[in-house]
PDB file of C-alpha atoms in Angstrom:
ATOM      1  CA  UNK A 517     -13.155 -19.427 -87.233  1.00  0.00           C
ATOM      2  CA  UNK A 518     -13.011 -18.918 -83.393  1.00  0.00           C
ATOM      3  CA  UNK A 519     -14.078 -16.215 -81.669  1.00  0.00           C
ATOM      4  CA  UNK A 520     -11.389 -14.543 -79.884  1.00  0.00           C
ATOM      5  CA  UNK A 521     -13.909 -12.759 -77.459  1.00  0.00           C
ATOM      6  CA  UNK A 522     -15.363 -16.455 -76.463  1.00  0.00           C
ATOM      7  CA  UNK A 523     -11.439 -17.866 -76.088  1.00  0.00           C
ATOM      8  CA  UNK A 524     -10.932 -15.236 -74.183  1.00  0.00           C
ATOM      9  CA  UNK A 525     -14.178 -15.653 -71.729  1.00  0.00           C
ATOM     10  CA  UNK A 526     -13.497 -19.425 -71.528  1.00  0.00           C
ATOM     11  CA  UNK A 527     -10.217 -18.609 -70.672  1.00  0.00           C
ATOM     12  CA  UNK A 528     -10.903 -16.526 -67.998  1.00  0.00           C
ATOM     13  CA  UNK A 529     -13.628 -18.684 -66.737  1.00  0.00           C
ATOM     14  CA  UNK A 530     -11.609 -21.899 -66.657  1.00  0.00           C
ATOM     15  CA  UNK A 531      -8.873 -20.028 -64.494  1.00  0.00           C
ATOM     16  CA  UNK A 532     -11.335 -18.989 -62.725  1.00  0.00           C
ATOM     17  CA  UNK A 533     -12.443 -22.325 -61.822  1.00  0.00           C
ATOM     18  CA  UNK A 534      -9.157 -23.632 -61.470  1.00  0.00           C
ATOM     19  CA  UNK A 535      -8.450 -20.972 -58.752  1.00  0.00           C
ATOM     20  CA  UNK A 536     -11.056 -21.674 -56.423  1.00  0.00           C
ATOM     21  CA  UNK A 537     -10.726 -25.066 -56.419  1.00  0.00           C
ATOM     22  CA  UNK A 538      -7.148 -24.635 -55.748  1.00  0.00           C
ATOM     23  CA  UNK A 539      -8.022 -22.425 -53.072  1.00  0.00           C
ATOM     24  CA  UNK A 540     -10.773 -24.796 -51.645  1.00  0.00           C
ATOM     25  CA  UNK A 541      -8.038 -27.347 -52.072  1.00  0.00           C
ATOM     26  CA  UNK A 542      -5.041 -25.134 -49.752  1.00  0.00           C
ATOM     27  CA  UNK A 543      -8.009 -24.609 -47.339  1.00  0.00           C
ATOM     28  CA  UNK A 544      -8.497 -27.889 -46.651  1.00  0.00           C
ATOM     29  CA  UNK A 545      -4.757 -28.334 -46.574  1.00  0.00           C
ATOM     30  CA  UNK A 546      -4.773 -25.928 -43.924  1.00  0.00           C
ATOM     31  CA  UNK A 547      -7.420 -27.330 -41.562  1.00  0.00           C
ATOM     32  CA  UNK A 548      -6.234 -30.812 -42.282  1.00  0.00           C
ATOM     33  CA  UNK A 549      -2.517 -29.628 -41.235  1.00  0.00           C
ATOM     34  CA  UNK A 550      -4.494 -27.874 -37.852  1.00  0.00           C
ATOM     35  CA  UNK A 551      -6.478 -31.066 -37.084  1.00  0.00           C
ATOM     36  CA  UNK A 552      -3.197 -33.034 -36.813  1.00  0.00           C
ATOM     37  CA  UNK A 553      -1.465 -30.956 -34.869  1.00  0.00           C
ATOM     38  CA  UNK A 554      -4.313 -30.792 -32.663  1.00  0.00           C
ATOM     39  CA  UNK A 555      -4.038 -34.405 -32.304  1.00  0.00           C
ATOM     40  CA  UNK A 556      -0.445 -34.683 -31.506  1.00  0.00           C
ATOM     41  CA  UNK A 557      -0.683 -31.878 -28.836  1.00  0.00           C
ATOM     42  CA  UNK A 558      -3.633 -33.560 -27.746  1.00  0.00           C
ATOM     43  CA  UNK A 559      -2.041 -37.298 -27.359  1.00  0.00           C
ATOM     44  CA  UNK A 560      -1.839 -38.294 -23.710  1.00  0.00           C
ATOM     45  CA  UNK A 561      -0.322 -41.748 -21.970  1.00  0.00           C
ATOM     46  CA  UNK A 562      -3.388 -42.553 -19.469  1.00  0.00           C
ATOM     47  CA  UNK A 563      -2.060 -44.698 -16.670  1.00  0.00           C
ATOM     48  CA  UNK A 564      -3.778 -47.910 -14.651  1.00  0.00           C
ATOM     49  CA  UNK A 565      -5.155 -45.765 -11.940  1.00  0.00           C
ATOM     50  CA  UNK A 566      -6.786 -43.475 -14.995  1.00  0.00           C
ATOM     51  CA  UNK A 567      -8.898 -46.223 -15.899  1.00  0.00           C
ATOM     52  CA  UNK A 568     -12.262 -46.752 -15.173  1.00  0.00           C
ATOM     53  CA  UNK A 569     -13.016 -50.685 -15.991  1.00  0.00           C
ATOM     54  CA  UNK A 570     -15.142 -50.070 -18.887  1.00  0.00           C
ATOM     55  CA  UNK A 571     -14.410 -51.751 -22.182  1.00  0.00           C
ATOM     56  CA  UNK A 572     -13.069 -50.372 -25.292  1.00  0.00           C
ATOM     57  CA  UNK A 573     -14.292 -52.067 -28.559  1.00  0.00           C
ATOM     58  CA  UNK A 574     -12.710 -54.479 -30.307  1.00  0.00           C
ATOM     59  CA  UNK A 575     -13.097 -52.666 -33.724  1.00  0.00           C
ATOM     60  CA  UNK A 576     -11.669 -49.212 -32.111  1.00  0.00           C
ATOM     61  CA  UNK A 577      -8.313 -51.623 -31.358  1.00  0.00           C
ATOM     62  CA  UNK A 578      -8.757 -52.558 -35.077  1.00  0.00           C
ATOM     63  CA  UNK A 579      -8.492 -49.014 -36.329  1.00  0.00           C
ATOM     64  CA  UNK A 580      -5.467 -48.301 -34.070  1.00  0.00           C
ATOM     65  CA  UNK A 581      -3.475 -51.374 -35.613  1.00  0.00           C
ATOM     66  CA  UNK A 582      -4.249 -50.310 -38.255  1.00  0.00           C
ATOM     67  CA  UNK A 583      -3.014 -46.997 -38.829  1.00  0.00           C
ATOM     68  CA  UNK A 584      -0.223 -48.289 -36.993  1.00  0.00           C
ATOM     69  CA  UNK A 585       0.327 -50.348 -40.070  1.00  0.00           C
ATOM     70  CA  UNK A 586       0.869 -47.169 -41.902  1.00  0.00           C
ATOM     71  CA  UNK A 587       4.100 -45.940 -39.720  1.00  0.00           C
ATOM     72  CA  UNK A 588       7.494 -45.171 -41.800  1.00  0.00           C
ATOM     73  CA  UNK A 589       9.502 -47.958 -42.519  1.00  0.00           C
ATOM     74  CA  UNK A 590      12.926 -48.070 -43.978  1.00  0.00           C
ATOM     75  CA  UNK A 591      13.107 -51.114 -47.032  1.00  0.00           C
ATOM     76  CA  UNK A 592       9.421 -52.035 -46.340  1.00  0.00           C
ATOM     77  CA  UNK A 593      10.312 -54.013 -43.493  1.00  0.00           C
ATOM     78  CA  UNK A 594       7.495 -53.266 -41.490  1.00  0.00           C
ATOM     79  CA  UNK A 595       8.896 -54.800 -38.737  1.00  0.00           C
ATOM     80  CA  UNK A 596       6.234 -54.381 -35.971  1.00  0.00           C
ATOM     81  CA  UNK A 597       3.788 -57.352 -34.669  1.00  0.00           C
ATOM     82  CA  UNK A 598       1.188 -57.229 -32.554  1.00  0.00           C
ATOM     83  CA  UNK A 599      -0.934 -59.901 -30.383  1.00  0.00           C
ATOM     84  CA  UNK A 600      -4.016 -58.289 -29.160  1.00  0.00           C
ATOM     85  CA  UNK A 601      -4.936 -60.637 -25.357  1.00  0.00           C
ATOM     86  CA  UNK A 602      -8.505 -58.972 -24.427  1.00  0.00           C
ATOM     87  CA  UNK A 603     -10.494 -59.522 -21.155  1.00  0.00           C
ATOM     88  CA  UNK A 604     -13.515 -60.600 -22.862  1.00  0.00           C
ATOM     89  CA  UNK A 605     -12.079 -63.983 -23.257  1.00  0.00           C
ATOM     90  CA  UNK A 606     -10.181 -63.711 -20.359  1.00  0.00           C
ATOM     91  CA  UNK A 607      -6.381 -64.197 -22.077  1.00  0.00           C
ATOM     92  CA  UNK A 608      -5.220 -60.644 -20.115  1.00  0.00           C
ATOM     93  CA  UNK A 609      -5.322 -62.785 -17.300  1.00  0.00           C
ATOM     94  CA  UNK A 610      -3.565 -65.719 -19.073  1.00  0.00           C
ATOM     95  CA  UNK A 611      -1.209 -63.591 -20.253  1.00  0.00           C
ATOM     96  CA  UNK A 612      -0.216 -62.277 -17.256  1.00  0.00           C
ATOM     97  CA  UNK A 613      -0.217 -65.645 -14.962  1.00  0.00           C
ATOM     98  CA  UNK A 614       1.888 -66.603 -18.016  1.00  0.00           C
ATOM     99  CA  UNK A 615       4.828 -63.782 -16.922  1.00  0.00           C
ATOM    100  CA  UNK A 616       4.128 -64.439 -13.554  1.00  0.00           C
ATOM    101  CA  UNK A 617       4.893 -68.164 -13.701  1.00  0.00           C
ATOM    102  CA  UNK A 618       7.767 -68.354 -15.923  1.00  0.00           C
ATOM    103  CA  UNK A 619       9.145 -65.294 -14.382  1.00  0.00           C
ATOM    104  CA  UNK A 620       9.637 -67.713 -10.736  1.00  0.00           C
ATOM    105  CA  UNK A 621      11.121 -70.630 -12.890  1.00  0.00           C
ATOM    106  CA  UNK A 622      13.540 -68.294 -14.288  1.00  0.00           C
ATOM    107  CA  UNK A 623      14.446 -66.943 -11.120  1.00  0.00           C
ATOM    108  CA  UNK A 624      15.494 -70.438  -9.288  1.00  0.00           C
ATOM    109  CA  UNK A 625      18.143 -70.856 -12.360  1.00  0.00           C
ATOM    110  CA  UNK A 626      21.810 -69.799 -11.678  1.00  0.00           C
ATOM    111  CA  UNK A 627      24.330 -67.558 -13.106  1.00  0.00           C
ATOM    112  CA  UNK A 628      21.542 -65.015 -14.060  1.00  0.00           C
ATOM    113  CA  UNK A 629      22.523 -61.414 -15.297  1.00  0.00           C
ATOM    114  CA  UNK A 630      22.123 -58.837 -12.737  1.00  0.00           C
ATOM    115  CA  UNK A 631      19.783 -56.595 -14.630  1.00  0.00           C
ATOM    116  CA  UNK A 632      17.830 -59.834 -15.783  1.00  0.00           C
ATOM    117  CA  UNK A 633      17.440 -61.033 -12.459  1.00  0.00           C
ATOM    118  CA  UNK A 634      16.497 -57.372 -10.681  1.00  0.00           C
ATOM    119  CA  UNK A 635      13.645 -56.747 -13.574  1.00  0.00           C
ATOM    120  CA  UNK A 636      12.350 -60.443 -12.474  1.00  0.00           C
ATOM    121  CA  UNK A 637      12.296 -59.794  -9.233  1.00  0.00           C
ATOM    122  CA  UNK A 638      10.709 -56.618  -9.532  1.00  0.00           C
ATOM    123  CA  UNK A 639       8.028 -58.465 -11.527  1.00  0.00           C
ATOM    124  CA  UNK A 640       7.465 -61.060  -9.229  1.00  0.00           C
ATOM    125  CA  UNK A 641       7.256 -58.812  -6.193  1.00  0.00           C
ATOM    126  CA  UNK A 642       4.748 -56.172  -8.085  1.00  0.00           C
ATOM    127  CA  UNK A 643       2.635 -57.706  -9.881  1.00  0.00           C
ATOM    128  CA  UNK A 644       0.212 -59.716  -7.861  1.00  0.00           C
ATOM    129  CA  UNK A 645      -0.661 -56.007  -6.362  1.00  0.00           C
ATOM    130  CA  UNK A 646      -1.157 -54.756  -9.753  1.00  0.00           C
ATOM    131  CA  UNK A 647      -3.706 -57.084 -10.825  1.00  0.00           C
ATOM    132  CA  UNK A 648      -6.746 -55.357  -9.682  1.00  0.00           C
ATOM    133  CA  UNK A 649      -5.870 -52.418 -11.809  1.00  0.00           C
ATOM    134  CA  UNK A 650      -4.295 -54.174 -15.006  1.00  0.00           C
ATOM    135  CA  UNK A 651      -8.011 -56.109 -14.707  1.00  0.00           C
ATOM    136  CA  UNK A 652      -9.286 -52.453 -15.461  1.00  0.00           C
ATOM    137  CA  UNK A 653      -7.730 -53.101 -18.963  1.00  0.00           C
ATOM    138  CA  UNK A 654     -10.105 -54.184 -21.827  1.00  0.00           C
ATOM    139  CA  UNK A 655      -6.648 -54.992 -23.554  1.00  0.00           C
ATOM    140  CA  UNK A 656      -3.271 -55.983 -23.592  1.00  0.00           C
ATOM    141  CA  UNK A 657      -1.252 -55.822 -26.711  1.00  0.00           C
ATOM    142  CA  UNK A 658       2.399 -56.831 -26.676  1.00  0.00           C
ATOM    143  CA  UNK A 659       4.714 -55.142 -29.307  1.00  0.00           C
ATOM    144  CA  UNK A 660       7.068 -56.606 -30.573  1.00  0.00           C
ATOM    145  CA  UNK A 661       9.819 -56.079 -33.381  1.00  0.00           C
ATOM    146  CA  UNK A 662      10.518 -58.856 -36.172  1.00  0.00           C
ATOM    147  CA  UNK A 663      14.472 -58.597 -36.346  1.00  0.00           C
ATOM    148  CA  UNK A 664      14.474 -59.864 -40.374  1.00  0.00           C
ATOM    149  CA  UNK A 665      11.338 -59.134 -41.613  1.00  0.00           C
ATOM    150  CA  UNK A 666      12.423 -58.921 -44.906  1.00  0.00           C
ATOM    151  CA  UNK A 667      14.727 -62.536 -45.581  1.00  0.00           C
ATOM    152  CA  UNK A 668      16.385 -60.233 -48.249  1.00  0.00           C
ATOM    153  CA  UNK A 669      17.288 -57.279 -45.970  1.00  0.00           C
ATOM    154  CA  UNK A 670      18.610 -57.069 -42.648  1.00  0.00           C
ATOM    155  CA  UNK A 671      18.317 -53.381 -41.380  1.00  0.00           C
ATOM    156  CA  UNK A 672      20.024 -51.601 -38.820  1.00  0.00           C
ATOM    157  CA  UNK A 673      18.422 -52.947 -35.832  1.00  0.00           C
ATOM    158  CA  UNK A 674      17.681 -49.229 -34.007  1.00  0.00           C
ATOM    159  CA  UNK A 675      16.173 -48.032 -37.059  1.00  0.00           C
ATOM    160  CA  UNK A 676      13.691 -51.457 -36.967  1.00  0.00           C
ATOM    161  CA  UNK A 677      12.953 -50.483 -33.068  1.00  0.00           C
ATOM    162  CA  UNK A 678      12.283 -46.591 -34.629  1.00  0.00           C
ATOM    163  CA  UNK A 679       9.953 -48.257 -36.921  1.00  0.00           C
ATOM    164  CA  UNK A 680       8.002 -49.968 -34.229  1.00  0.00           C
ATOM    165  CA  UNK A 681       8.239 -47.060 -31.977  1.00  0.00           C
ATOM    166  CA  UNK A 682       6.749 -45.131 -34.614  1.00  0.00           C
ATOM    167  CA  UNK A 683       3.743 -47.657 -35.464  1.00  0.00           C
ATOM    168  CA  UNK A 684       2.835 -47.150 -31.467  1.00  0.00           C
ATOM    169  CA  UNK A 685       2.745 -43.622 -31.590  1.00  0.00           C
ATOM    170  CA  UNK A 686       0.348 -43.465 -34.505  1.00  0.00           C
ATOM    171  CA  UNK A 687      -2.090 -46.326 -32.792  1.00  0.00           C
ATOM    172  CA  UNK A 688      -1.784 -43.822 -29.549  1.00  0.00           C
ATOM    173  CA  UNK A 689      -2.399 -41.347 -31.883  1.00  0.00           C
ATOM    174  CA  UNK A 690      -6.365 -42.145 -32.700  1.00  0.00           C
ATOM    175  CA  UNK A 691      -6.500 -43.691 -29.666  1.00  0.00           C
ATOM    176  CA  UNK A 692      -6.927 -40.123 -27.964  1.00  0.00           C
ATOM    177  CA  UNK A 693      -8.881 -39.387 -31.020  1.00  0.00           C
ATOM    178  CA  UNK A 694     -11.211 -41.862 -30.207  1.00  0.00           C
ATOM    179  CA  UNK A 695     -11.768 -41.654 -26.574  1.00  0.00           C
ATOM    180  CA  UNK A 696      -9.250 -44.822 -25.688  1.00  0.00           C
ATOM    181  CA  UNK A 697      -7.112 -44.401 -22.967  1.00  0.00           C
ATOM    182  CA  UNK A 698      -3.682 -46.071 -23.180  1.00  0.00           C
ATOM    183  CA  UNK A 699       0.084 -45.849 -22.530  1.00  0.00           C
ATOM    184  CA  UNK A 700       3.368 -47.911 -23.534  1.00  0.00           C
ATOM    185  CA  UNK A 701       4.725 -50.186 -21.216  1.00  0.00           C
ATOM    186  CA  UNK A 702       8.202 -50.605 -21.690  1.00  0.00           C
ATOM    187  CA  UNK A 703       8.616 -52.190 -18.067  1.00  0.00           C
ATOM    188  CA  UNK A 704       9.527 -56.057 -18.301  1.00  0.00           C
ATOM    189  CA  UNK A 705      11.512 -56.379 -22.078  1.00  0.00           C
ATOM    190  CA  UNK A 706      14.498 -57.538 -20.171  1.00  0.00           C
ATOM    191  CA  UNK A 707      12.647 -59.701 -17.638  1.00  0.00           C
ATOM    192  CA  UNK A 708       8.747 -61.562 -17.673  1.00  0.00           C
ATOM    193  CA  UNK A 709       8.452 -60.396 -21.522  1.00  0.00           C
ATOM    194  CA  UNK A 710      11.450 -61.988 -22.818  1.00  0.00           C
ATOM    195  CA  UNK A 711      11.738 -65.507 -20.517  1.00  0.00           C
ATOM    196  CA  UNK A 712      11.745 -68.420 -23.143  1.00  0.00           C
ATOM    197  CA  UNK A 713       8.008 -69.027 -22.534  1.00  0.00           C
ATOM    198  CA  UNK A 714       6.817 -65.985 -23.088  1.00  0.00           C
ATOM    199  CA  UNK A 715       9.169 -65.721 -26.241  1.00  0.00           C
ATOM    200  CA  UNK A 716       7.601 -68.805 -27.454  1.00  0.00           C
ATOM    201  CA  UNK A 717       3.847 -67.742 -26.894  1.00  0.00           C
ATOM    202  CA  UNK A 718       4.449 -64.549 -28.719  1.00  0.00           C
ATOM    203  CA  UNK A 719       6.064 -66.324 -31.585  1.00  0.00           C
ATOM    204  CA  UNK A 720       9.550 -64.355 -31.442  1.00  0.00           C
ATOM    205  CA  UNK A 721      12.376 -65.831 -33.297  1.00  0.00           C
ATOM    206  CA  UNK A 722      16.408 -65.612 -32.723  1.00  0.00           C
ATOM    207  CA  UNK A 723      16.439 -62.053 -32.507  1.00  0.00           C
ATOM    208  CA  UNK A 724      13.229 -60.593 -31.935  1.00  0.00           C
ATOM    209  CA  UNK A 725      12.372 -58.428 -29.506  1.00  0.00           C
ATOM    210  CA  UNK A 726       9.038 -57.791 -27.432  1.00  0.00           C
ATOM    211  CA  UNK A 727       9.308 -54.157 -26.848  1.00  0.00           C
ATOM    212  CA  UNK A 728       6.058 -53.332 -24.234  1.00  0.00           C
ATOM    213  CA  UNK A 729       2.758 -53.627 -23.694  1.00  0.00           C
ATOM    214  CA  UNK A 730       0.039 -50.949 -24.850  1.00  0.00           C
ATOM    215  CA  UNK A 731      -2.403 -50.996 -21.965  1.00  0.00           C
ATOM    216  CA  UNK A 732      -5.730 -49.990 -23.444  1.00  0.00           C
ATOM    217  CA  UNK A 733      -9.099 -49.233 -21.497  1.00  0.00           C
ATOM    218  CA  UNK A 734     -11.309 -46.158 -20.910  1.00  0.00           C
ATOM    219  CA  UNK A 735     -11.320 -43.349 -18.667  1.00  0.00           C
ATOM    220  CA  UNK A 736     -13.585 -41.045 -17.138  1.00  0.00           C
ATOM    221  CA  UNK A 737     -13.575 -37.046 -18.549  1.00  0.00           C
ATOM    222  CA  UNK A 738     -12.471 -35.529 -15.344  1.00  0.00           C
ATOM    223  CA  UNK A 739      -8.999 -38.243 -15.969  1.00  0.00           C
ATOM    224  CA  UNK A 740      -8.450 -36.758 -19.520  1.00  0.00           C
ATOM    225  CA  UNK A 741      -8.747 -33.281 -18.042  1.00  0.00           C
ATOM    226  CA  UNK A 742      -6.413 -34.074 -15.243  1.00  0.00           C
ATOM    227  CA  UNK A 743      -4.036 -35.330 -18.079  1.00  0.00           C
ATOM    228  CA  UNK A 744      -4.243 -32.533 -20.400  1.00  0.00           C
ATOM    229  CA  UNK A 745      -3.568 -30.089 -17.021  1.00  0.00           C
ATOM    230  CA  UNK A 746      -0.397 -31.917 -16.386  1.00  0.00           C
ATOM    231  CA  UNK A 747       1.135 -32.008 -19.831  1.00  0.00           C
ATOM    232  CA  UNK A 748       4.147 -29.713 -19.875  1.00  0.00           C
ATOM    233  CA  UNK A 749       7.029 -29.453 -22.846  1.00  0.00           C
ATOM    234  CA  UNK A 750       9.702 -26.786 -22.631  1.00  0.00           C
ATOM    235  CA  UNK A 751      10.448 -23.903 -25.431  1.00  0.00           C
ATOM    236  CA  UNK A 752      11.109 -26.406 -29.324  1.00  0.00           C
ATOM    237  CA  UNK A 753      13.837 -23.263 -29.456  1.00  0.00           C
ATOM    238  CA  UNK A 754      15.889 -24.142 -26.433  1.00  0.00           C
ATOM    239  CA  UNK A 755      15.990 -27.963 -28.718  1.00  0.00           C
ATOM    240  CA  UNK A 756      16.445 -26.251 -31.998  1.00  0.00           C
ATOM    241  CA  UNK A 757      19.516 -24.847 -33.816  1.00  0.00           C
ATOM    242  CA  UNK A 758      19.008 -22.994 -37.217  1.00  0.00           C
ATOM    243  CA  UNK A 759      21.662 -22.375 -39.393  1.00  0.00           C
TER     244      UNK A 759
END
């Protein structure tokens, strides 16, 4: 027969056990929950004149991409793409002389749209005095959202821009994590990022949409502090209604 007394023990030992691993395991929990919160509050768009020319590795890129992989996506779309130009091989450059050039054929046709013409223009007048500092860039990469990702399912298109939106935020997420300085772009998606050249080199179809650029490089400490100093967000409660 059993012994109650040693039922009893083993009992009380297993429960025991069980509680402090559950209570190792809420721990955790808890400083996991801290950590990303820290990261959000930490996240910070570093600007062209934050750089400081040095490069950021390619595998650091990598690791952004891929937890943007990982964002929320509504019927497994997973609408975002990605081309990655880097300096190293000297495509940033290419890339932009690409904009640049098909930007000034697309200006000498007629009957252009008025905001379509007015972001070219502002291109064309800009950007040969931004070079020096988008050269301070170890990498470009456009964004871009697939309109029909899924042949089977065609998705509200703002919840397919959300999606991409929120694959960008998680990259820029580790960035800061990791040290890399970057910011979103959205300058150009009506103008030198969507002429029919540009389209084609980014391989958008009938419908897709190149969304920015995430300008990625490094940036000296005293930038990040600068940063952090500046960061400002009113009260959540003057946003927030509970009922």
């Amino acid at each position: 027969m059993s012994n109650p007394k040693a039922l009893a023990l083993g009992a009380a030992a297993a429960g025991t056990l069980v509680g402090a691993v559950l209570c190792r395991w809420l721990q955790r929990r808890s400083k996991a929950g801290t950590m990303v919160e820290t990261a959000i509050r930490e996240r910070r768009s570093m600007f062209l004149q934050d750089l400081n020319g040095d490069s950021v590795p390619d595998e650091s890129v990598a690791r952004m991409l891929e937890v943007a992989n990982w964002a929320p996506t509504h019927g497994q779309t997973q609408p975002w793409r990605f081309v990655v130009f880097r300096r190293s091989t000297g495509q940033v450059a290419e890339f932009f002389k690409l904009q640049l050039g098909s930007s000034e054929a697309r200006m000498k046709q007629e009957g252009l749209p008025a905001d379509e013409r007015a972001a070219l223009s502002k291109f064309i007048t800009k950007q040969p005095k931004k070079n020096k500092e988008i050269a301070k860039c170890s990498h470009i990469v456009a964004v871009s959202m697939k309109r029909q990702a899924n042949p089977e399912k065609l998705m509200p298109e703002w919840e397919e821009v959300a999606a991409v939106s929120s694959a960008v935020q998680n990259a820029h997420l580790l960035a800061c994590q990791l040290g890399v300085a970057m910011y979103w772009t959205s300058g150009g998606t009506e103008g030198p990022l969507n002429t029919a050249e540009v389209r084609r080199f980014l391989k958008l179809d009938e419908g897709d949409k190149c969304l920015g650029l995430m300008c990625i490089g490094m940036a000296d400490q005293s930038a990040w502090e600068k940063s952090q100093k500046r960061a400002q967000r009113t009260p959540i409660s003057d946003k927030t209604l509970w009922r």
